[in-house]
PDB file of C-alpha atoms in Angstrom:
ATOM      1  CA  UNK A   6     132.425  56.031  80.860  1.00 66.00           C
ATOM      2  CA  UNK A   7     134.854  59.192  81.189  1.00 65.00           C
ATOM      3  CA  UNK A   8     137.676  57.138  81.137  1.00 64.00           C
ATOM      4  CA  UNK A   9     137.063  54.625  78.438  1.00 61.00           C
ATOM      5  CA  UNK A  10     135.574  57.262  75.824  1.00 64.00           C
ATOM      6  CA  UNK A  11     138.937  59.797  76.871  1.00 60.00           C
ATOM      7  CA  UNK A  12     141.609  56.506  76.792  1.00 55.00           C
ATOM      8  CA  UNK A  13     139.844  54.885  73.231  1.00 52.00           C
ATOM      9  CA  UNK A  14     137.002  57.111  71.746  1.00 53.00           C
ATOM     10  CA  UNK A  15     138.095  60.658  72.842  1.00 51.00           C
ATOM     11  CA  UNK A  16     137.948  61.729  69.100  1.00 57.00           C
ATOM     12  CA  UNK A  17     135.360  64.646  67.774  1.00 61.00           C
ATOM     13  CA  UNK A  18     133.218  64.101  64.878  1.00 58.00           C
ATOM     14  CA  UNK A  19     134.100  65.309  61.709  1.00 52.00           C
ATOM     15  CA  UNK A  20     131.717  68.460  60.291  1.00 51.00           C
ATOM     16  CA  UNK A  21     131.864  67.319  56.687  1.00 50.00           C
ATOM     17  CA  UNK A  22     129.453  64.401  57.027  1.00 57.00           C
ATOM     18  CA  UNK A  23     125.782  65.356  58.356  1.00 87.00           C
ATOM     19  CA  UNK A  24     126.404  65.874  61.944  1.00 91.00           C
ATOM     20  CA  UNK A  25     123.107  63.742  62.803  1.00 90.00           C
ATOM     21  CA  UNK A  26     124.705  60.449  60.827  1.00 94.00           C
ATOM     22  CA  UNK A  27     128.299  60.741  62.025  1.00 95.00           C
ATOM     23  CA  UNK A  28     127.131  61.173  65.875  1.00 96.00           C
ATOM     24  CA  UNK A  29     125.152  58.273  65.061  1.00 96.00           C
ATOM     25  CA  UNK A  30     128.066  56.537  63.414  1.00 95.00           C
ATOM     26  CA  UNK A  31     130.521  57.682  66.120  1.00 96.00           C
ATOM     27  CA  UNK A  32     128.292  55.996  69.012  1.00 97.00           C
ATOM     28  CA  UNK A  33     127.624  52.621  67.173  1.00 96.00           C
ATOM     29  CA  UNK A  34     131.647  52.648  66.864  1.00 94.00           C
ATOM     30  CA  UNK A  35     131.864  53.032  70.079  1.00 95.00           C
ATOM     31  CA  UNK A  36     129.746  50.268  71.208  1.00 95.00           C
ATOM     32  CA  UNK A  37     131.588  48.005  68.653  1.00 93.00           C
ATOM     33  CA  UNK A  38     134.347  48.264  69.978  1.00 90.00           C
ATOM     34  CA  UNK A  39     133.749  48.191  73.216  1.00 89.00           C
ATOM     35  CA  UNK A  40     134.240  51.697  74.625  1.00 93.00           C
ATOM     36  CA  UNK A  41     131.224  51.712  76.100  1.00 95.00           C
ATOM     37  CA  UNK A  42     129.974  48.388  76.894  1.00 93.00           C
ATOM     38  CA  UNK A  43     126.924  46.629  77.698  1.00 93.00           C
ATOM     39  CA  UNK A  44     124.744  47.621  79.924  1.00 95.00           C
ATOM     40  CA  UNK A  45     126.394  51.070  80.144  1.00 96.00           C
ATOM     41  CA  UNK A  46     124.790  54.166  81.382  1.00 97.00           C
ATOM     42  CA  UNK A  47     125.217  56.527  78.597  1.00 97.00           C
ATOM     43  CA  UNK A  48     124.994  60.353  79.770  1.00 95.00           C
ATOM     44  CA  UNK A  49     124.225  62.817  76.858  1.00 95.00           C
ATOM     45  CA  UNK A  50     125.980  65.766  78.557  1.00 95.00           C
ATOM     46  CA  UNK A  51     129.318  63.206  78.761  1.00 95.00           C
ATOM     47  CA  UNK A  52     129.118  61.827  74.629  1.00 96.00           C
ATOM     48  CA  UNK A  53     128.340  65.452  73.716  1.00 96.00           C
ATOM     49  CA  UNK A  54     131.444  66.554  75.409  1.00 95.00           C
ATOM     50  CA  UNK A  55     133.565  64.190  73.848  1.00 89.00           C
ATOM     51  CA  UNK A  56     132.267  64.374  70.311  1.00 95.00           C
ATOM     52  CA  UNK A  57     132.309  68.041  70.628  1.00 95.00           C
ATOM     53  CA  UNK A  58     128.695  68.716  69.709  1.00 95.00           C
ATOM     54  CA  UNK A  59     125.604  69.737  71.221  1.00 94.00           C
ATOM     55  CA  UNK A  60     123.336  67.217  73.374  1.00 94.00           C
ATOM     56  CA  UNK A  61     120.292  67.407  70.144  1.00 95.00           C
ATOM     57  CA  UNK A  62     122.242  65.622  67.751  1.00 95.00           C
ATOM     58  CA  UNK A  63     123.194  62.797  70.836  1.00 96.00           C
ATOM     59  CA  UNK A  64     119.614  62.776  71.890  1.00 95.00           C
ATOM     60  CA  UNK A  65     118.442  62.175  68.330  1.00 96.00           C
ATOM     61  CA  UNK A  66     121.644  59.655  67.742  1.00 96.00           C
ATOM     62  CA  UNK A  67     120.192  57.495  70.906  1.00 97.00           C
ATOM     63  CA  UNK A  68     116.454  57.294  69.767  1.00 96.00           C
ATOM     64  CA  UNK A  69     117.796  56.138  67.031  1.00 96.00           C
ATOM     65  CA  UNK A  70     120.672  53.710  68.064  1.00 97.00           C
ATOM     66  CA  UNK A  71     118.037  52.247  70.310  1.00 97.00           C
ATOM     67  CA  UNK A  72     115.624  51.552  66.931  1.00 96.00           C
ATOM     68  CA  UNK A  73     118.457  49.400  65.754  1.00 94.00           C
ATOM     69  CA  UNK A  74     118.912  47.912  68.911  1.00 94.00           C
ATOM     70  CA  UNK A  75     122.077  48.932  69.827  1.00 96.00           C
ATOM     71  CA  UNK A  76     120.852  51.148  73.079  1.00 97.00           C
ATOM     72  CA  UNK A  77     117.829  50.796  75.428  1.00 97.00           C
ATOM     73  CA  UNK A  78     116.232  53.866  76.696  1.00 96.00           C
ATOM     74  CA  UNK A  79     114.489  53.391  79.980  1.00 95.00           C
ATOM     75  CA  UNK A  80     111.914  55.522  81.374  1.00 93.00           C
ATOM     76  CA  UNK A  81     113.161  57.619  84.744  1.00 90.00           C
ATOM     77  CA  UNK A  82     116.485  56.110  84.094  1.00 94.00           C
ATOM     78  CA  UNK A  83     118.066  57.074  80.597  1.00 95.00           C
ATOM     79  CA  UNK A  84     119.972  55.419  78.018  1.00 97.00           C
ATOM     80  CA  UNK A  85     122.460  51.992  78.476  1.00 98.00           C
ATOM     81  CA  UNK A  86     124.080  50.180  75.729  1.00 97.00           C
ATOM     82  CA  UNK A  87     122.191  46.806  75.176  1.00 96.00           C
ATOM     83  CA  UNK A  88     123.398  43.649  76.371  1.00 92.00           C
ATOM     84  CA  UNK A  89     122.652  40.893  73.851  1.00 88.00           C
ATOM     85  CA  UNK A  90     120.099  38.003  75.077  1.00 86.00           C
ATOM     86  CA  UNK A  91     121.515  34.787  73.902  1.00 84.00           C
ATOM     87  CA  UNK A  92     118.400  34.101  71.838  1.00 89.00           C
ATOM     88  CA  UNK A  93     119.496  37.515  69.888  1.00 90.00           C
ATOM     89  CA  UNK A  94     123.261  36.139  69.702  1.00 87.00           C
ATOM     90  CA  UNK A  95     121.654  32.948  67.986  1.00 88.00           C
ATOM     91  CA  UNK A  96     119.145  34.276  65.633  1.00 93.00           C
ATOM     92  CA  UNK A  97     122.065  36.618  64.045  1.00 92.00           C
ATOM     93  CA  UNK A  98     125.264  34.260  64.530  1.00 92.00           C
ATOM     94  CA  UNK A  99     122.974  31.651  62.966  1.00 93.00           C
ATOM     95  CA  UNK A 100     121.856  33.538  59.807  1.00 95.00           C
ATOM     96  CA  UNK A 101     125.447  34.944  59.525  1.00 95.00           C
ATOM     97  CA  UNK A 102     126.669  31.159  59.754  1.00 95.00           C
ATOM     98  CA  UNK A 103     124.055  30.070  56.609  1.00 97.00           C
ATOM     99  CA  UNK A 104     125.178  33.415  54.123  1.00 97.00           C
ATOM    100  CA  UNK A 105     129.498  32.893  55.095  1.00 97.00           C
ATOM    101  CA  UNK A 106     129.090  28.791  53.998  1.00 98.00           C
ATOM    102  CA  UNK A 107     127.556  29.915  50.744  1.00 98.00           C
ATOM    103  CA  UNK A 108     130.023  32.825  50.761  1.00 98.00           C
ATOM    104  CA  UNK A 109     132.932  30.141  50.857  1.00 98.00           C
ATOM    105  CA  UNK A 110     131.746  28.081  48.394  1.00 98.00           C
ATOM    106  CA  UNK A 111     131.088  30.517  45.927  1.00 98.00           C
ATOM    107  CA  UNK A 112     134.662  31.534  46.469  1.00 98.00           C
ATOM    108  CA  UNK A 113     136.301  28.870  46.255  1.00 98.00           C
ATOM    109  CA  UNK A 114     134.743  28.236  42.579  1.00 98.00           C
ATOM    110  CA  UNK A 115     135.430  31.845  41.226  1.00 97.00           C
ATOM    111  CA  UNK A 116     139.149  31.929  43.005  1.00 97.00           C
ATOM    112  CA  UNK A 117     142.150  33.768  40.909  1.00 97.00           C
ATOM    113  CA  UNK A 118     145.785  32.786  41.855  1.00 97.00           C
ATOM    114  CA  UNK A 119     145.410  36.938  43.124  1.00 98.00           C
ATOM    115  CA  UNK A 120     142.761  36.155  45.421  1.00 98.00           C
ATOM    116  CA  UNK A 121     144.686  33.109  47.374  1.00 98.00           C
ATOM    117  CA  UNK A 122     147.866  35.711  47.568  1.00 98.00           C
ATOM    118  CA  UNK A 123     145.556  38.322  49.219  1.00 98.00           C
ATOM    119  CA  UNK A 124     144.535  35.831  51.385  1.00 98.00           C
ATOM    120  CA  UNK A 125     147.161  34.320  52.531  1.00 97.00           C
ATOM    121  CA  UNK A 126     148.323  38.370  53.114  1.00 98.00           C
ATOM    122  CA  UNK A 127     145.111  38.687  55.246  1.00 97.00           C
ATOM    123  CA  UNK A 128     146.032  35.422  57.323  1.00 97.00           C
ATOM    124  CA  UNK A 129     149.115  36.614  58.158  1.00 97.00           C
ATOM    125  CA  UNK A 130     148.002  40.035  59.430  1.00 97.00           C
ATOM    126  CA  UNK A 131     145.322  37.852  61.752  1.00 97.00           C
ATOM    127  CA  UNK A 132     148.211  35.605  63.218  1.00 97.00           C
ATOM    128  CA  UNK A 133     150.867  38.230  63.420  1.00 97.00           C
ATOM    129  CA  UNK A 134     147.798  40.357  65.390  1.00 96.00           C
ATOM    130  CA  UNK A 135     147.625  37.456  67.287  1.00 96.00           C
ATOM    131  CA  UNK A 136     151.066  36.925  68.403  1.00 96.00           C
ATOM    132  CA  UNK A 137     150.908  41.055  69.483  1.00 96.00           C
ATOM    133  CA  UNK A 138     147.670  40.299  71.645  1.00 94.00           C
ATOM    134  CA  UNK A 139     146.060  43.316  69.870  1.00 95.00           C
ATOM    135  CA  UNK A 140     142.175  43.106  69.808  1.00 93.00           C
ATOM    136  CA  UNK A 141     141.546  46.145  67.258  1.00 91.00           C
ATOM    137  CA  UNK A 142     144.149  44.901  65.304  1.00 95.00           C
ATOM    138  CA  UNK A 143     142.764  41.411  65.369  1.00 94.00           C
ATOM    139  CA  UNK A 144     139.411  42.034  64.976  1.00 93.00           C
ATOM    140  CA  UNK A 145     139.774  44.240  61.925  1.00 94.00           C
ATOM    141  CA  UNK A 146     142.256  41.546  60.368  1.00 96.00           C
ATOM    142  CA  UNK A 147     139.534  39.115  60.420  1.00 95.00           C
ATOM    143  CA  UNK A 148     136.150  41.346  59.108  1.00 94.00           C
ATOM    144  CA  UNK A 149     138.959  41.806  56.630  1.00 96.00           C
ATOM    145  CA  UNK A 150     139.554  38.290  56.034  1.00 97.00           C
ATOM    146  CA  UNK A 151     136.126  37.522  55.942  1.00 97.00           C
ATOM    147  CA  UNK A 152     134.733  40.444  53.623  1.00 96.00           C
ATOM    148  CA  UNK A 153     137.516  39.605  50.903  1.00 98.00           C
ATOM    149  CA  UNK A 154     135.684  35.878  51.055  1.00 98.00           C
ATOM    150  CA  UNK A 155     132.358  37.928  50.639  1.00 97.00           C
ATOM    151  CA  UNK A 156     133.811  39.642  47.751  1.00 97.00           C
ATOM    152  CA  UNK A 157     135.176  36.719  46.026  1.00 98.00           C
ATOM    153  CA  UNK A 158     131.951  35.340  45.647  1.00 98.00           C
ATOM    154  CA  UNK A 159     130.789  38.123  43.288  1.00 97.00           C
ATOM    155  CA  UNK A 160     127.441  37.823  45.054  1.00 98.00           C
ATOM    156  CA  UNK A 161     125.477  41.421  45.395  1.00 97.00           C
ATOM    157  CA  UNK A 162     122.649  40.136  46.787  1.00 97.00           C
ATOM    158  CA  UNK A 163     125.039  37.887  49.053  1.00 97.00           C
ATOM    159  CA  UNK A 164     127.034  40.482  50.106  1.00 96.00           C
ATOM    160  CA  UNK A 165     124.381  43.070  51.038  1.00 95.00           C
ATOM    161  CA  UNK A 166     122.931  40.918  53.309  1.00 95.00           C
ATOM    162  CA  UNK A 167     125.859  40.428  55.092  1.00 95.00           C
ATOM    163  CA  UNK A 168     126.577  43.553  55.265  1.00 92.00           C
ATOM    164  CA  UNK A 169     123.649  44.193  57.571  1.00 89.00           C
ATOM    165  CA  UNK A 170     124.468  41.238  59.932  1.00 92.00           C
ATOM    166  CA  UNK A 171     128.157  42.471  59.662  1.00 90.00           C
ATOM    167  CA  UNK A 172     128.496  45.383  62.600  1.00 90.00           C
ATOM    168  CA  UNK A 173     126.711  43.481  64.966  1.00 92.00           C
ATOM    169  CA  UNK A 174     128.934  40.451  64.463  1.00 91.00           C
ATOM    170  CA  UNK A 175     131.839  42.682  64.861  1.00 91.00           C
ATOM    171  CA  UNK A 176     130.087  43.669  67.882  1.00 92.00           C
ATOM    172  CA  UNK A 177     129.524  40.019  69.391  1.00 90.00           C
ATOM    173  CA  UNK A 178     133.138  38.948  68.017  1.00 90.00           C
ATOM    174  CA  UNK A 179     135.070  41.642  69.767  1.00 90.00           C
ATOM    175  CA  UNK A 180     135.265  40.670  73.686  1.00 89.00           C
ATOM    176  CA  UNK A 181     136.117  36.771  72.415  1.00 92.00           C
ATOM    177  CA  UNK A 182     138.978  37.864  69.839  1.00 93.00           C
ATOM    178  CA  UNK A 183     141.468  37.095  71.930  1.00 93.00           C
ATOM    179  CA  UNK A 184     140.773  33.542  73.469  1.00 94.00           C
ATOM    180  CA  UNK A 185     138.936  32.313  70.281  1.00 94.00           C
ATOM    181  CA  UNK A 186     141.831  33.554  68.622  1.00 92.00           C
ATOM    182  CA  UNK A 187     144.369  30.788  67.555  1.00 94.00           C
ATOM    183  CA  UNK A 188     141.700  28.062  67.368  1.00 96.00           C
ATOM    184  CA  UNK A 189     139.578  30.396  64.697  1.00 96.00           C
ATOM    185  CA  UNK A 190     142.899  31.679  62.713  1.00 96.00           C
ATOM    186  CA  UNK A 191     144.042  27.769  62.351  1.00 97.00           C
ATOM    187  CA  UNK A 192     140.345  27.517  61.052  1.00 97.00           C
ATOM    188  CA  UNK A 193     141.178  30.225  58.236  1.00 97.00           C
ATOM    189  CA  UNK A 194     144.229  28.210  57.055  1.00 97.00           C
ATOM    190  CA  UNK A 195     141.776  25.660  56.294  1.00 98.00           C
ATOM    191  CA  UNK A 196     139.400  27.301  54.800  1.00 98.00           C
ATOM    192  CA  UNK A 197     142.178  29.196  52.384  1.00 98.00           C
ATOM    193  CA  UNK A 198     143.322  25.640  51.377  1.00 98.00           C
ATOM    194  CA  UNK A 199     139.871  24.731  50.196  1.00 98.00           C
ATOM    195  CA  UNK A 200     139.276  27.965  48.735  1.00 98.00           C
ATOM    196  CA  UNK A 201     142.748  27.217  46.596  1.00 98.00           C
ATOM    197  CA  UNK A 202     142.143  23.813  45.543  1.00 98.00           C
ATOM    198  CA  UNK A 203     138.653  25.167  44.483  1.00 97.00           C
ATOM    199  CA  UNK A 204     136.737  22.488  46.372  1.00 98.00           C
ATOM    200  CA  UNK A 205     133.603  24.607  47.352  1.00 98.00           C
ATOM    201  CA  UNK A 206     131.964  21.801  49.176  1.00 98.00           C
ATOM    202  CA  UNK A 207     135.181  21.765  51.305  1.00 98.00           C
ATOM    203  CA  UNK A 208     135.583  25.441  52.012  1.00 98.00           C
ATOM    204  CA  UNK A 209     131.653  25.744  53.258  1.00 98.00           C
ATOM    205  CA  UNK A 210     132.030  23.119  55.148  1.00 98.00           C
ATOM    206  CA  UNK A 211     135.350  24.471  56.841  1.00 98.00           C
ATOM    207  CA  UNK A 212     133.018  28.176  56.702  1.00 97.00           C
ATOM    208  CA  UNK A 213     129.900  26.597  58.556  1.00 97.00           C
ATOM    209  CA  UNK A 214     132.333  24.756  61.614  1.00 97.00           C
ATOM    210  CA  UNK A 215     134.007  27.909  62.236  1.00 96.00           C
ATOM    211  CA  UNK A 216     131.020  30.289  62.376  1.00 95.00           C
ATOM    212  CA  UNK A 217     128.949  28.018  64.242  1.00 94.00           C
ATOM    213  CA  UNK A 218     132.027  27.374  66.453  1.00 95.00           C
ATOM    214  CA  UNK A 219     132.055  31.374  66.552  1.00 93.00           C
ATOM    215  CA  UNK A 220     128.731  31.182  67.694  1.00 91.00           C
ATOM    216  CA  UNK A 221     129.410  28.414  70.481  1.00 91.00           C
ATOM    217  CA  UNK A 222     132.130  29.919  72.017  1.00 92.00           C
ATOM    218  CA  UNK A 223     130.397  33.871  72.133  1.00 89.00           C
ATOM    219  CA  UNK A 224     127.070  32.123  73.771  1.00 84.00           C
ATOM    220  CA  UNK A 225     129.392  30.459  76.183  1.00 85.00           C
ATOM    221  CA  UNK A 226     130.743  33.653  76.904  1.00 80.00           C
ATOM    222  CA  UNK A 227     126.857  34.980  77.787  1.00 75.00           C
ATOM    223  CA  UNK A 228     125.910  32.179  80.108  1.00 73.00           C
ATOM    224  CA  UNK A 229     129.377  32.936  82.211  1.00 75.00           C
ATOM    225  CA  UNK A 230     128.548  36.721  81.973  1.00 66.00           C
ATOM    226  CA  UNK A 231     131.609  37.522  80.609  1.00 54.00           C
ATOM    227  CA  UNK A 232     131.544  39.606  77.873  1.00 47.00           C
ATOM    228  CA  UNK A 233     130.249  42.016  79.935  1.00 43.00           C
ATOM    229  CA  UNK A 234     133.610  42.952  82.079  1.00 37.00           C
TER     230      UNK A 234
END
C-alpha cells in the first residue's frame, strides 16, 4: 500500500475543506482509482501518514467509507477496500444502464449544433487517450463524455440520480478502461451520430448496448478475478 499511495496518491489533504469530508473524499479517490485496490488492507497509521493528518479523522473516514460500502471493517483484522460481488456490479451497472438510455434520448431531442461540437471535442480526447494507453486520462475523458450527455438532457431529477450511481461506476469502469477501450469509444461515435440527427430512439438504443455491454465485459472481468491485480 506504501508504494501505490507514495507513486499515485502521495498528496496531503487540503485544510480549507472540513478535514473529516476531504479525508473522506481523499480515500474514496483513492479507491476509484485504484490506488488501493480491492481487498486491500488499509492501515490507519499508513493513510494518516500520507494525508498528513492524524489517525481520528482516518478512523472516522473508514466507519464511514465502509457505510457506503466502499471499505469493510472486520473484527480482529481491520479495514480492506471492498471487492464488488457480481450481484452488486449488476444491481448498479443495471440501474445506471436504464437512467444513460433515457439520458440519450432526451439528448438527442434537446441537441444544439454547440452540443454535437463539444462532443465530438470529448470523443476525441477519449480516442486520442486511447492511442496514449493512459487510464486516468481515459477514464476521465469518458465520465466526461458521458456527464455532458447527462447534461444535455436538462433532466434534474435525471441527473441527480446519476450522480449517485456515478463514483461507483467510475470505480467498476476503471481496471477495464483499457481493453474495453476501442470497442466502447467506436460505441460513442454512434451514439454522437444519433444524438446529431436527433433520433432519440436511436441514440438510447446505441446508450442501452453500450452500458449493458459495459456491464458484460466488467462481470466478465469478476468471474476471471481480474480486476483485482
Amino acid at each position: 500500500m506504501r508504494e501505490a499511495l507514495t507513486a499515485a496518491a502521495s498528496r496531503r489533504v487540503t485544510r480549507p475543506a472540513p478535514l473529516r469530508q476531504a479525508v473522506y473524499d481523499a480515500l474514496t479517490e483513492l479507491i476509484i482509482n485504484g490506488s488501493l485496490k480491492p481487498g486491500q488492507h488499509l492501515v490507519e497509521a499508513e493513510l494518516a501518514e500520507h494525508l498528513g493528518v492524524s489517525r481520528q479523522p482516518v478512523r472516522e473516514a473508514l466507519q464511514r467509507l465502509q457505510t457506503a460500502g466502499w471499505v469493510d471493517l472486520r473484527p480482529a483484522q481491520g479495514a480492506f477496500v471492498h471487492s464488488p460481488t457480481e450481484e452488486e456490479a449488476a444491481q448498479l451497472l443495471g440501474v445506471r444502464s436504464v437512467l444513460e438510455t433515457y439520458s440519450a434520448q432526451l439528448a438527442a431531442q434537446n441537441a444544439r449544433p454547440e452540443d454535437i461540437e463539444r462532443l465530438g471535442e470529448l470523443q476525441q480526447e477519449g480516442v486520442d487517450a486511447l492511442a496514449a494507453g493512459d487510464v486516468d486520462r481515459l477514464v476521465a475523458a469518458n465520465t466526461a463524455l458521458h456527464a455532458f450527455v447527462t447534461s444535455m438532457a436538462a433532466n434534474d431529477v435525471l441527473a441527480e440520480l446519476l450522480a449517485k450511481v456515478g463514483q461507483k461506476v467510475r470505480w467498476y469502469y476503471t481496471p477495464i478502461a483499457k481493453p474495453r477501450g476501442k470497442e466502447a469509444w467506436n460505441e460513442h461515435t454512434q451514439l454522437i451520430k444519433a444524438i446529431a440527427k436527433g433520433d432519440a430512439d436511436r441514440a438510447g438504443e446505441v446508450m442501452r448496448k453500450h452500458t449493458e455491454r459495459t456491464s458484460d465485459f466488467y462481470r466478465k472481468q469478476i468471474a476471471s478475478g481480474s480486476n483485482q491485480a
